[in-house]
Short mmCIF file of C-alpha atoms (C1' of nucleotides) in Angstrom, two decimals:
data_model
loop_
_atom_site.label_atom_id
_atom_site.label_comp_id
_atom_site.label_asym_id
_atom_site.label_seq_id
_atom_site.Cartn_x
_atom_site.Cartn_y
_atom_site.Cartn_z
CA UNK A 11 189.70 130.68 114.73
CA UNK A 12 190.72 127.32 116.08
CA UNK A 13 189.22 125.71 119.13
CA UNK A 14 186.45 128.23 119.40
CA UNK A 15 183.64 125.71 118.95
CA UNK A 16 183.11 125.02 122.58
CA UNK A 17 181.96 128.49 123.54
CA UNK A 18 179.72 128.82 120.50
CA UNK A 19 178.02 125.49 120.92
CA UNK A 20 177.06 126.08 124.53
CA UNK A 21 176.00 129.61 123.79
CA UNK A 22 173.76 128.39 121.00
CA UNK A 23 172.03 125.46 122.64
CA UNK A 24 171.51 126.58 126.23
CA UNK A 25 170.11 130.02 126.69
CA UNK A 26 169.17 130.28 130.38
CA UNK A 27 170.40 128.75 133.62
CA UNK A 28 173.46 129.58 135.66
CA UNK A 29 177.11 128.56 135.37
CA UNK A 30 177.96 126.96 132.07
CA UNK A 31 180.94 127.17 129.79
CA UNK A 32 184.02 128.18 131.69
CA UNK A 33 186.56 128.27 128.94
CA UNK A 34 190.12 127.05 129.03
CA UNK A 35 191.90 126.78 132.40
CA UNK A 36 195.30 128.45 132.76
CA UNK A 37 196.95 125.06 132.82
CA UNK A 38 195.26 124.19 129.56
CA UNK A 39 196.48 127.31 127.83
CA UNK A 40 200.04 126.50 128.82
CA UNK A 41 199.69 122.92 127.72
CA UNK A 42 198.32 123.89 124.34
CA UNK A 43 201.31 126.10 123.73
CA UNK A 44 203.63 123.38 124.95
CA UNK A 45 202.14 120.96 122.45
CA UNK A 46 202.63 123.40 119.58
CA UNK A 47 206.24 124.01 120.58
CA UNK A 48 207.15 120.39 121.03
CA UNK A 49 205.45 119.16 117.89
CA UNK A 50 207.85 120.93 115.57
CA UNK A 51 210.81 119.54 117.51
CA UNK A 52 209.53 116.00 117.34
CA UNK A 53 208.83 116.49 113.66
CA UNK A 54 212.33 117.78 112.93
CA UNK A 55 213.76 114.65 114.45
CA UNK A 56 211.36 111.96 113.36
CA UNK A 57 209.62 113.20 110.22
CA UNK A 58 205.97 113.00 109.34
CA UNK A 59 205.24 109.35 110.00
CA UNK A 60 207.29 109.43 113.18
CA UNK A 61 205.30 112.31 114.60
CA UNK A 62 202.23 110.48 115.85
CA UNK A 63 200.06 111.95 118.57
CA UNK A 64 201.61 109.35 120.85
CA UNK A 65 205.15 110.43 120.01
CA UNK A 66 204.32 114.04 120.78
CA UNK A 67 202.53 113.00 123.95
CA UNK A 68 205.53 111.00 125.09
CA UNK A 69 207.81 113.95 124.44
CA UNK A 70 205.86 116.07 126.91
CA UNK A 71 204.96 113.31 129.33
CA UNK A 72 201.30 112.96 128.56
CA UNK A 73 199.09 110.40 126.84
CA UNK A 74 198.18 110.77 123.19
CA UNK A 75 194.53 111.22 124.05
CA UNK A 76 195.29 114.35 126.05
CA UNK A 77 196.30 116.09 122.83
CA UNK A 78 192.90 115.48 121.37
CA UNK A 79 191.37 117.81 123.93
CA UNK A 80 193.21 120.60 122.16
CA UNK A 81 193.23 119.45 118.56
CA UNK A 82 190.60 117.33 116.89
CA UNK A 83 193.06 115.56 114.63
CA UNK A 84 196.78 115.42 113.96
CA UNK A 85 196.12 117.26 110.71
CA UNK A 86 194.60 120.14 112.63
CA UNK A 87 197.44 120.20 115.12
CA UNK A 88 199.96 120.50 112.32
CA UNK A 89 197.99 123.29 110.73
CA UNK A 90 197.98 125.16 114.01
CA UNK A 91 201.73 124.73 114.31
CA UNK A 92 202.15 126.31 110.89
CA UNK A 93 199.71 129.08 111.72
CA UNK A 94 201.64 129.84 114.88
CA UNK A 95 204.95 129.94 113.05
CA UNK A 96 203.47 132.26 110.45
CA UNK A 97 202.34 134.57 113.21
CA UNK A 98 205.82 134.59 114.72
CA UNK A 99 207.41 135.22 111.35
CA UNK A 100 205.08 138.13 110.72
CA UNK A 101 205.92 139.58 114.11
CA UNK A 102 209.69 139.31 113.51
CA UNK A 103 209.48 140.63 109.97
CA UNK A 104 211.99 143.39 109.48
CA UNK A 105 210.18 146.38 108.07
CA UNK A 106 213.12 147.54 106.01
CA UNK A 107 212.84 144.40 103.93
CA UNK A 108 209.56 145.63 102.52
CA UNK A 109 211.28 148.68 101.12
CA UNK A 110 213.45 146.70 98.76
CA UNK A 111 212.82 143.70 96.54
CA UNK A 112 215.31 141.57 98.40
CA UNK A 113 213.41 138.33 97.94
CA UNK A 114 216.57 136.32 98.40
CA UNK A 115 216.82 137.31 102.04
CA UNK A 116 213.12 136.66 102.50
CA UNK A 117 213.84 133.15 101.34
CA UNK A 118 216.78 132.84 103.72
CA UNK A 119 214.54 133.76 106.65
CA UNK A 120 211.90 131.41 105.44
CA UNK A 121 214.00 128.28 105.30
CA UNK A 122 216.22 128.89 108.32
CA UNK A 123 213.45 129.72 110.75
CA UNK A 124 213.18 126.37 112.48
CA UNK A 125 214.58 122.97 111.58
CA UNK A 126 211.88 120.79 110.19
CA UNK A 127 209.50 123.65 109.57
CA UNK A 128 209.94 123.69 105.82
CA UNK A 129 209.66 119.92 105.72
CA UNK A 130 206.46 120.07 107.75
CA UNK A 131 205.01 122.70 105.47
CA UNK A 132 205.95 120.66 102.43
CA UNK A 133 204.32 117.58 103.82
CA UNK A 134 201.19 119.49 104.67
CA UNK A 135 200.94 121.10 101.25
CA UNK A 136 201.28 117.67 99.70
CA UNK A 137 198.37 116.45 101.80
CA UNK A 138 196.37 119.58 101.12
CA UNK A 139 196.32 119.00 97.38
CA UNK A 140 194.97 115.48 97.80
CA UNK A 141 191.28 114.62 97.91
CA UNK A 142 189.98 115.01 101.45
CA UNK A 143 192.07 117.06 103.87
CA UNK A 144 189.78 120.05 103.53
CA UNK A 145 191.15 121.58 106.69
CA UNK A 146 194.73 121.92 105.46
CA UNK A 147 193.55 122.76 101.96
CA UNK A 148 191.62 125.74 103.30
CA UNK A 149 194.59 126.88 105.34
CA UNK A 150 196.98 126.86 102.42
CA UNK A 151 194.61 128.45 99.93
CA UNK A 152 194.19 131.29 102.38
CA UNK A 153 197.92 131.37 103.15
CA UNK A 154 199.05 131.54 99.55
CA UNK A 155 196.51 134.22 98.91
CA UNK A 156 197.92 136.20 101.74
CA UNK A 157 201.59 135.89 100.81
CA UNK A 158 200.82 136.64 97.18
CA UNK A 159 199.17 139.84 98.31
CA UNK A 160 202.22 140.68 100.38
CA UNK A 161 204.50 140.12 97.41
CA UNK A 162 202.11 142.15 95.29
CA UNK A 163 202.48 145.17 97.55
CA UNK A 164 206.24 144.98 97.43
CA UNK A 165 206.25 144.63 93.65
CA UNK A 166 203.82 147.50 93.09
CA UNK A 167 205.92 149.71 95.29
CA UNK A 168 209.04 148.69 93.44
CA UNK A 169 207.38 149.43 90.12
CA UNK A 170 206.39 152.87 91.37
CA UNK A 171 209.94 153.56 92.52
CA UNK A 172 211.32 152.14 89.31
CA UNK A 173 213.32 149.21 90.63
CA UNK A 174 211.05 146.71 88.88
CA UNK A 175 210.08 146.96 85.24
CA UNK A 176 206.66 148.49 84.78
CA UNK A 177 205.58 146.51 81.71
CA UNK A 178 204.62 143.38 83.62
CA UNK A 179 201.61 142.42 85.68
CA UNK A 180 202.53 142.62 89.35
CA UNK A 181 199.87 140.04 90.17
CA UNK A 182 201.39 137.44 87.89
CA UNK A 183 204.87 138.40 89.04
CA UNK A 184 203.83 137.88 92.65
CA UNK A 185 202.72 134.34 91.85
CA UNK A 186 205.97 133.72 90.04
CA UNK A 187 208.14 135.03 92.84
CA UNK A 188 206.41 132.87 95.43
CA UNK A 189 206.63 129.88 93.11
CA UNK A 190 210.34 130.41 92.62
CA UNK A 191 210.90 130.55 96.37
CA UNK A 192 209.00 127.32 96.91
CA UNK A 193 210.61 125.53 94.03
CA UNK A 194 214.14 126.64 94.78
CA UNK A 195 213.88 125.69 98.42
CA UNK A 196 212.67 122.26 97.37
CA UNK A 197 215.68 121.74 95.14
CA UNK A 198 217.98 122.97 97.87
CA UNK A 199 216.49 120.73 100.53
CA UNK A 200 216.97 117.74 98.28
CA UNK A 201 220.48 118.69 97.35
CA UNK A 202 222.29 121.41 99.34
CA UNK A 203 224.63 121.87 96.38
CA UNK A 204 221.88 123.80 94.65
CA UNK A 205 222.28 127.45 95.53
CA UNK A 206 218.84 128.95 96.06
CA UNK A 207 220.13 132.45 96.41
CA UNK A 208 221.60 132.53 92.98
CA UNK A 209 218.25 131.48 91.55
CA UNK A 210 216.34 134.06 93.51
CA UNK A 211 218.87 136.75 92.69
CA UNK A 212 218.57 135.93 89.02
CA UNK A 213 214.83 136.40 89.16
CA UNK A 214 215.28 139.74 90.88
CA UNK A 215 217.73 140.71 88.18
CA UNK A 216 215.29 139.71 85.45
CA UNK A 217 212.61 141.80 87.09
CA UNK A 218 214.70 144.96 86.98
CA UNK A 219 213.98 147.57 84.30
CA UNK A 220 215.61 146.79 80.99
CA UNK A 221 217.48 150.09 80.96
CA UNK A 222 219.55 148.76 83.86
CA UNK B 14 218.16 99.29 88.85
CA UNK B 15 215.16 98.09 90.78
CA UNK B 16 214.43 94.46 91.53
CA UNK B 17 217.78 93.28 90.36
CA UNK B 18 218.88 91.92 93.76
CA UNK B 19 217.65 88.42 93.23
CA UNK B 20 219.92 87.53 90.37
CA UNK B 21 222.96 89.10 92.00
CA UNK B 22 222.53 87.37 95.33
CA UNK B 23 222.21 83.90 93.88
CA UNK B 24 225.07 84.49 91.51
CA UNK B 25 227.26 85.59 94.39
CA UNK B 26 226.59 82.89 96.93
CA UNK B 27 226.25 79.75 94.86
CA UNK B 28 228.89 79.15 92.29
CA UNK B 29 228.46 75.58 91.15
CA UNK B 30 225.55 73.13 90.83
CA UNK B 31 222.83 72.99 88.21
CA UNK B 32 219.53 74.88 87.80
CA UNK B 33 219.31 77.94 90.03
CA UNK B 34 217.80 81.37 89.59
CA UNK B 35 215.11 81.35 86.98
CA UNK B 36 214.07 84.95 86.94
CA UNK B 37 210.61 86.37 86.74
CA UNK B 38 207.82 84.24 85.25
CA UNK B 39 205.69 85.76 82.46
CA UNK B 40 202.81 86.03 84.86
CA UNK B 41 204.98 87.93 87.31
CA UNK B 42 206.04 90.45 84.70
CA UNK B 43 202.42 91.17 83.84
CA UNK B 44 201.49 91.43 87.48
CA UNK B 45 204.27 93.87 88.21
CA UNK B 46 203.08 96.13 85.45
CA UNK B 47 199.51 95.80 86.62
CA UNK B 48 200.51 96.89 90.10
CA UNK B 49 202.28 99.97 88.75
CA UNK B 50 199.27 100.90 86.63
CA UNK B 51 196.69 100.42 89.34
CA UNK B 52 198.65 102.16 92.05
CA UNK B 53 198.36 105.57 90.42
CA UNK B 54 194.63 105.07 89.99
CA UNK B 55 194.09 104.11 93.60
CA UNK B 56 196.21 107.06 94.63
CA UNK B 57 194.24 109.51 92.53
CA UNK B 58 191.08 108.41 94.26
CA UNK B 59 192.19 107.84 97.82
CA UNK B 60 195.32 109.93 98.38
CA UNK B 61 198.50 108.94 100.13
CA UNK B 62 197.16 107.50 103.35
CA UNK B 63 194.39 105.72 101.48
CA UNK B 64 196.83 103.95 99.20
CA UNK B 65 198.03 101.16 101.44
CA UNK B 66 199.47 97.97 100.01
CA UNK B 67 196.18 96.35 101.00
CA UNK B 68 194.13 98.92 99.10
CA UNK B 69 196.18 98.38 95.97
CA UNK B 70 196.00 94.63 96.43
CA UNK B 71 192.22 94.77 96.76
CA UNK B 72 191.98 96.84 93.60
CA UNK B 73 193.64 94.09 91.59
CA UNK B 74 192.19 91.15 93.53
CA UNK B 75 195.29 90.01 95.33
CA UNK B 76 196.52 90.09 98.93
CA UNK B 77 198.76 92.89 100.14
CA UNK B 78 201.60 90.48 100.72
CA UNK B 79 201.70 89.57 97.06
CA UNK B 80 202.85 93.07 96.24
CA UNK B 81 205.87 92.64 98.44
CA UNK B 82 207.25 90.04 96.08
CA UNK B 83 207.68 92.86 93.59
CA UNK B 84 208.47 95.84 95.78
CA UNK B 85 210.25 95.76 99.10
CA UNK B 86 208.24 98.62 100.56
CA UNK B 87 205.40 100.93 99.65
CA UNK B 88 207.95 103.74 99.35
CA UNK B 89 209.82 101.78 96.72
CA UNK B 90 206.63 100.95 94.84
CA UNK B 91 205.72 104.61 94.64
CA UNK B 92 209.18 105.50 93.39
CA UNK B 93 208.86 102.89 90.68
CA UNK B 94 205.51 104.34 89.64
CA UNK B 95 207.14 107.74 89.24
CA UNK B 96 210.08 106.28 87.39
CA UNK B 97 207.72 104.53 85.02
CA UNK B 98 205.73 107.70 84.38
CA UNK B 99 208.94 109.62 83.73
CA UNK B 100 209.93 107.02 81.17
CA UNK B 101 206.57 107.31 79.45
CA UNK B 102 206.78 111.10 79.46
CA UNK B 103 210.23 110.98 77.94
CA UNK B 104 209.00 108.62 75.23
CA UNK B 105 206.02 110.84 74.37
CA UNK B 106 208.05 114.05 74.44
CA UNK B 107 207.45 116.04 71.33
CA UNK B 108 210.78 116.86 69.76
CA UNK B 109 209.64 120.17 68.40
CA UNK B 110 209.16 121.43 71.93
CA UNK B 111 212.88 121.31 72.51
CA UNK B 112 213.40 123.74 69.67
CA UNK B 113 211.61 126.55 71.43
CA UNK B 114 211.54 127.76 75.01
CA UNK B 115 207.88 126.98 75.39
CA UNK B 116 208.09 126.03 79.04
CA UNK B 117 204.43 126.80 79.54
CA UNK B 118 203.39 123.88 77.38
CA UNK B 119 205.94 121.65 79.10
CA UNK B 120 204.14 122.51 82.30
CA UNK B 121 200.77 121.73 80.76
CA UNK B 122 201.97 118.29 79.77
CA UNK B 123 203.47 117.78 83.15
CA UNK B 124 200.35 118.42 85.20
CA UNK B 125 197.78 116.90 82.89
CA UNK B 126 199.55 113.61 82.34
CA UNK B 127 197.60 111.51 84.82
CA UNK B 128 195.23 112.48 87.60
CA UNK B 129 196.94 112.12 90.91
CA UNK B 130 200.41 111.93 89.44
CA UNK B 131 201.41 115.42 90.49
CA UNK B 132 199.94 114.85 93.92
CA UNK B 133 201.88 111.61 94.25
CA UNK B 134 205.09 113.29 93.19
CA UNK B 135 204.48 116.08 95.66
CA UNK B 136 203.87 113.66 98.46
CA UNK B 137 207.00 111.74 97.63
CA UNK B 138 209.16 114.85 97.43
CA UNK B 139 207.85 115.85 100.83
CA UNK B 140 208.90 112.50 102.21
CA UNK B 141 212.22 112.61 100.40
CA UNK B 142 213.34 115.77 102.17
CA UNK B 143 212.70 114.27 105.59
CA UNK B 144 215.27 112.31 107.57
CA UNK B 145 215.21 108.67 106.53
CA UNK B 146 213.59 107.83 103.19
CA UNK B 147 216.95 107.50 101.49
CA UNK B 148 215.40 105.61 98.63
CA UNK B 149 213.09 108.39 97.49
CA UNK B 150 215.68 111.03 98.32
CA UNK B 151 218.14 109.41 95.93
CA UNK B 152 215.51 109.16 93.23
CA UNK B 153 214.59 112.82 93.37
CA UNK B 154 218.14 114.14 93.63
CA UNK B 155 218.90 112.21 90.48
CA UNK B 156 215.64 113.28 88.84
CA UNK B 157 216.07 116.98 89.50
CA UNK B 158 219.61 116.76 88.26
CA UNK B 159 218.37 115.22 85.09
CA UNK B 160 215.58 117.69 84.37
CA UNK B 161 217.85 120.62 85.20
CA UNK B 162 220.26 119.32 82.59
CA UNK B 163 217.43 119.05 80.11
CA UNK B 164 216.37 122.62 80.78
CA UNK B 165 219.99 123.67 80.56
CA UNK B 166 220.30 122.31 77.04
CA UNK B 167 217.20 124.12 75.93
CA UNK B 168 218.37 127.38 77.47
CA UNK B 169 221.85 127.16 76.01
CA UNK B 170 220.40 126.54 72.60
CA UNK B 171 218.03 129.46 73.02
CA UNK B 172 220.90 131.69 74.04
CA UNK B 173 222.86 130.65 71.00
CA UNK B 174 219.89 131.38 68.77
CA UNK B 175 219.24 134.64 70.56
CA UNK B 176 215.79 133.97 72.00
CA UNK B 177 217.10 134.10 75.57
CA UNK B 178 219.30 136.86 76.90
CA UNK B 179 222.94 135.92 76.91
CA UNK B 180 223.99 137.81 80.03
CA UNK B 181 222.65 135.24 82.46
CA UNK B 182 223.92 131.90 83.70
CA UNK B 183 221.98 129.14 81.96
CA UNK B 184 222.66 126.81 84.91
CA UNK B 185 221.02 129.13 87.38
CA UNK B 186 218.22 129.87 84.95
CA UNK B 187 217.58 126.14 84.57
CA UNK B 188 217.11 125.82 88.29
CA UNK B 189 214.82 128.80 88.30
CA UNK B 190 212.66 127.56 85.46
CA UNK B 191 212.16 124.17 87.12
CA UNK B 192 211.43 125.88 90.41
CA UNK B 193 208.81 128.09 88.79
CA UNK B 194 207.10 125.09 87.25
CA UNK B 195 206.97 123.26 90.55
CA UNK B 196 205.85 126.27 92.51
CA UNK B 197 203.22 127.41 90.05
CA UNK B 198 201.71 123.97 89.77
CA UNK B 199 201.48 123.83 93.54
CA UNK B 200 199.57 127.09 93.65
CA UNK B 201 197.32 125.93 90.87
CA UNK B 202 196.55 122.61 92.49
CA UNK B 203 195.58 124.36 95.68
CA UNK B 204 193.48 126.92 93.90
CA UNK B 205 192.58 126.42 90.23
CA UNK B 206 191.91 130.14 89.97
CA UNK B 207 195.64 130.69 89.85
CA UNK B 208 196.69 130.65 86.22
CA UNK B 209 199.99 128.80 85.94
CA UNK B 210 200.45 129.61 82.31
CA UNK B 211 200.52 133.32 82.84
CA UNK B 212 203.24 132.86 85.44
CA UNK B 213 205.30 130.64 83.19
CA UNK B 214 204.79 132.92 80.23
CA UNK B 215 205.94 135.87 82.27
CA UNK B 216 209.15 134.07 83.13
CA UNK B 217 209.73 133.29 79.47
CA UNK B 218 209.13 136.92 78.66
CA UNK B 219 211.62 138.02 81.31
CA UNK B 220 214.20 135.66 79.88
CA UNK B 221 214.01 137.19 76.41
CA UNK B 222 216.74 139.56 75.29
CA UNK B 223 216.22 143.11 76.51
CA UNK B 224 216.21 144.52 73.01
CA UNK B 225 212.87 142.77 72.43
"C1'" DC C 27 205.50 65.35 79.29
"C1'" DA C 28 206.58 64.37 84.13
"C1'" DG C 29 209.19 66.02 88.23
"C1'" DG C 30 210.99 69.46 90.82
"C1'" DA C 31 212.61 73.92 91.91
"C1'" DA C 32 211.77 78.50 92.14
"C1'" DA C 33 208.22 82.10 91.62
"C1'" DA C 34 203.81 83.73 93.16
"C1'" DG C 35 200.59 84.19 96.60
"C1'" DC C 36 198.01 83.62 101.20
"C1'" DT C 37 197.10 83.52 106.14
"C1'" DC C 38 198.19 84.70 110.50
"C1'" DC C 39 200.88 87.81 113.93
"C1'" DG C 40 202.69 91.72 116.58
"C1'" DA C 41 202.91 96.71 116.58
"C1'" DG C 42 201.03 101.02 116.34
"C1'" DT C 43 197.13 104.17 115.27
"C1'" DG C 44 192.98 107.11 116.35
"C1'" DG C 45 188.57 107.04 118.96
"C1'" DA C 46 185.19 106.24 123.07
"C1'" DA C 47 184.12 105.86 127.74
"C1'" DC C 48 185.63 106.73 132.15
"C1'" DT C 49 188.42 109.10 136.08
"C1'" DT C 50 190.90 112.79 138.17
"C1'" DT C 51 192.16 117.55 138.58
"C1'" DT C 52 191.45 122.30 138.45
"C1'" DT C 53 188.79 126.30 139.25
"C1'" DT C 54 184.92 128.85 139.54
"C1'" DT C 55 181.19 130.53 142.40
"C1'" DG C 56 177.64 130.87 145.92
"C1'" DC D 9 186.09 127.74 151.64
"C1'" DA D 10 183.26 123.88 150.22
"C1'" DA D 11 180.59 121.90 146.53
"C1'" DA D 12 180.00 121.14 141.85
"C1'" DA D 13 180.80 121.44 137.21
"C1'" DA D 14 183.62 121.64 133.48
"C1'" DA D 15 188.40 120.96 131.96
"C1'" DA D 16 192.23 117.84 131.69
"C1'" DG D 17 193.88 113.46 131.28
"C1'" DT D 18 193.99 108.12 131.23
"C1'" DT D 19 192.88 103.57 130.08
"C1'" DC D 20 191.09 100.44 127.08
"C1'" DC D 21 189.26 99.03 122.37
"C1'" DA D 22 188.64 98.08 117.54
"C1'" DC D 23 191.04 98.59 113.41
"C1'" DT D 24 194.65 98.69 109.94
"C1'" DC D 25 199.25 98.41 108.79
"C1'" DG D 26 203.50 95.95 107.27
"C1'" DG D 27 206.28 91.59 108.04
"C1'" DA D 28 207.30 86.41 108.66
"C1'" DG D 29 206.47 81.85 107.55
"C1'" DC D 30 203.96 78.58 104.95
"C1'" DT D 31 201.26 76.86 100.71
"C1'" DT D 32 200.16 76.77 95.98
"C1'" DT D 33 201.13 77.66 91.24
"C1'" DT D 34 203.93 78.18 87.36
"C1'" DC D 35 206.97 76.69 84.05
"C1'" DC D 36 211.98 75.24 83.21
"C1'" DT D 37 214.51 70.89 82.27
"C1'" DG D 38 215.77 66.40 81.27
#
DNA sequence: CAGGAAAAGCTCCGAGTGGAACTTTTTTTG
DNA sequence: CAAAAAAAGTTCCACTCGGAGCTTTTCCTG
């Protein structure tokens, strides 16, 4: 629930009197979206350090301070970018993928979504596990929880249908599958010679019933 | 081959004449080690952003510029810290671990080695996959290559002995095992409720021959 | 055990960052 | 449709960073 503080605060402190708290202007809504869109582009080109509030501001023809009207800190802006991309990904998700345990193609989607996105996520996870950075930490804890649950559903279904062996904990398997995706994409990003799909496919194979 | 430039350069440019190039003084050697040791401590406490050359310098009672005599950039210093820790880990490695496919305990070692070490590595990997940062990129490409090879040896041995199923590619499995370690430790660092060992143990279980 | 050369270290400098106070623009509303 | 109030945006400021040039210390060498 980002950027909702304004309304709350006014609502809480002032209780009578006319005309207060107008909310975002149309122009502001557009600008906010523009910032989110441009940020990932700037990041893809210039990396983490190169993506200062000023650099993003320059890219859209506005001062760095303007961005702070929309996002308290750079950290928060980045988190919102990721949140937005997650929303988009969820919207585009092909339903048929849920029916099968084709994690390899999930991974394909994941890494090819937008240039720089995986790098941004990586950088943010790295920050999230450090002391401080509570904001990003909270986001990722929640996010991993959510994608583990998603994987869990798929695995349970697959166990019911018999395409995944039934003698393993689907909860633990969900963690493992997500971990493999993360880890394989890391290796691939470092060295494109590493074939992530083969790794992911192997895991899928290992998960299949032994009678296969 | 870090810090070797000095000798080379002098050797190359000047060819005759007495007394040139003396190499590091004893004091310098100690200092260099001290910097490496302190850096990880400062990092554990203050995170990536908080670990500026100045902060490290302050921690050992020296100006930030002094550190630059030993390491060209902060990036390079961090890489050397990781290299050093890898060396130590290799030295401490229990030989008996190689005999079995106990990847779970490998992982334990890995994450509990020094506070902040995993976070530092994470942060550096994140930087390495971005444009620029060739220095860290090269280090990690090389490092992952090396640990994949290590895992490969263990897996091949296990296949020969019959503790890992023989119908899978040990190369791909090596990649997968490393990926799982990385990914599980990430999830655990974000949320200690996640039990890495169960994930790793599951993977080991899946790797065992089907007749088990 | 002195003299000197290179190593080790410090101080100051320009660049770039996020934050605060102020100005302009956009809309709402009476 | 004008007045006013909040949103949107800018300019300036204080701080920290890494880098260059200069000084001091260390310790080879004759």
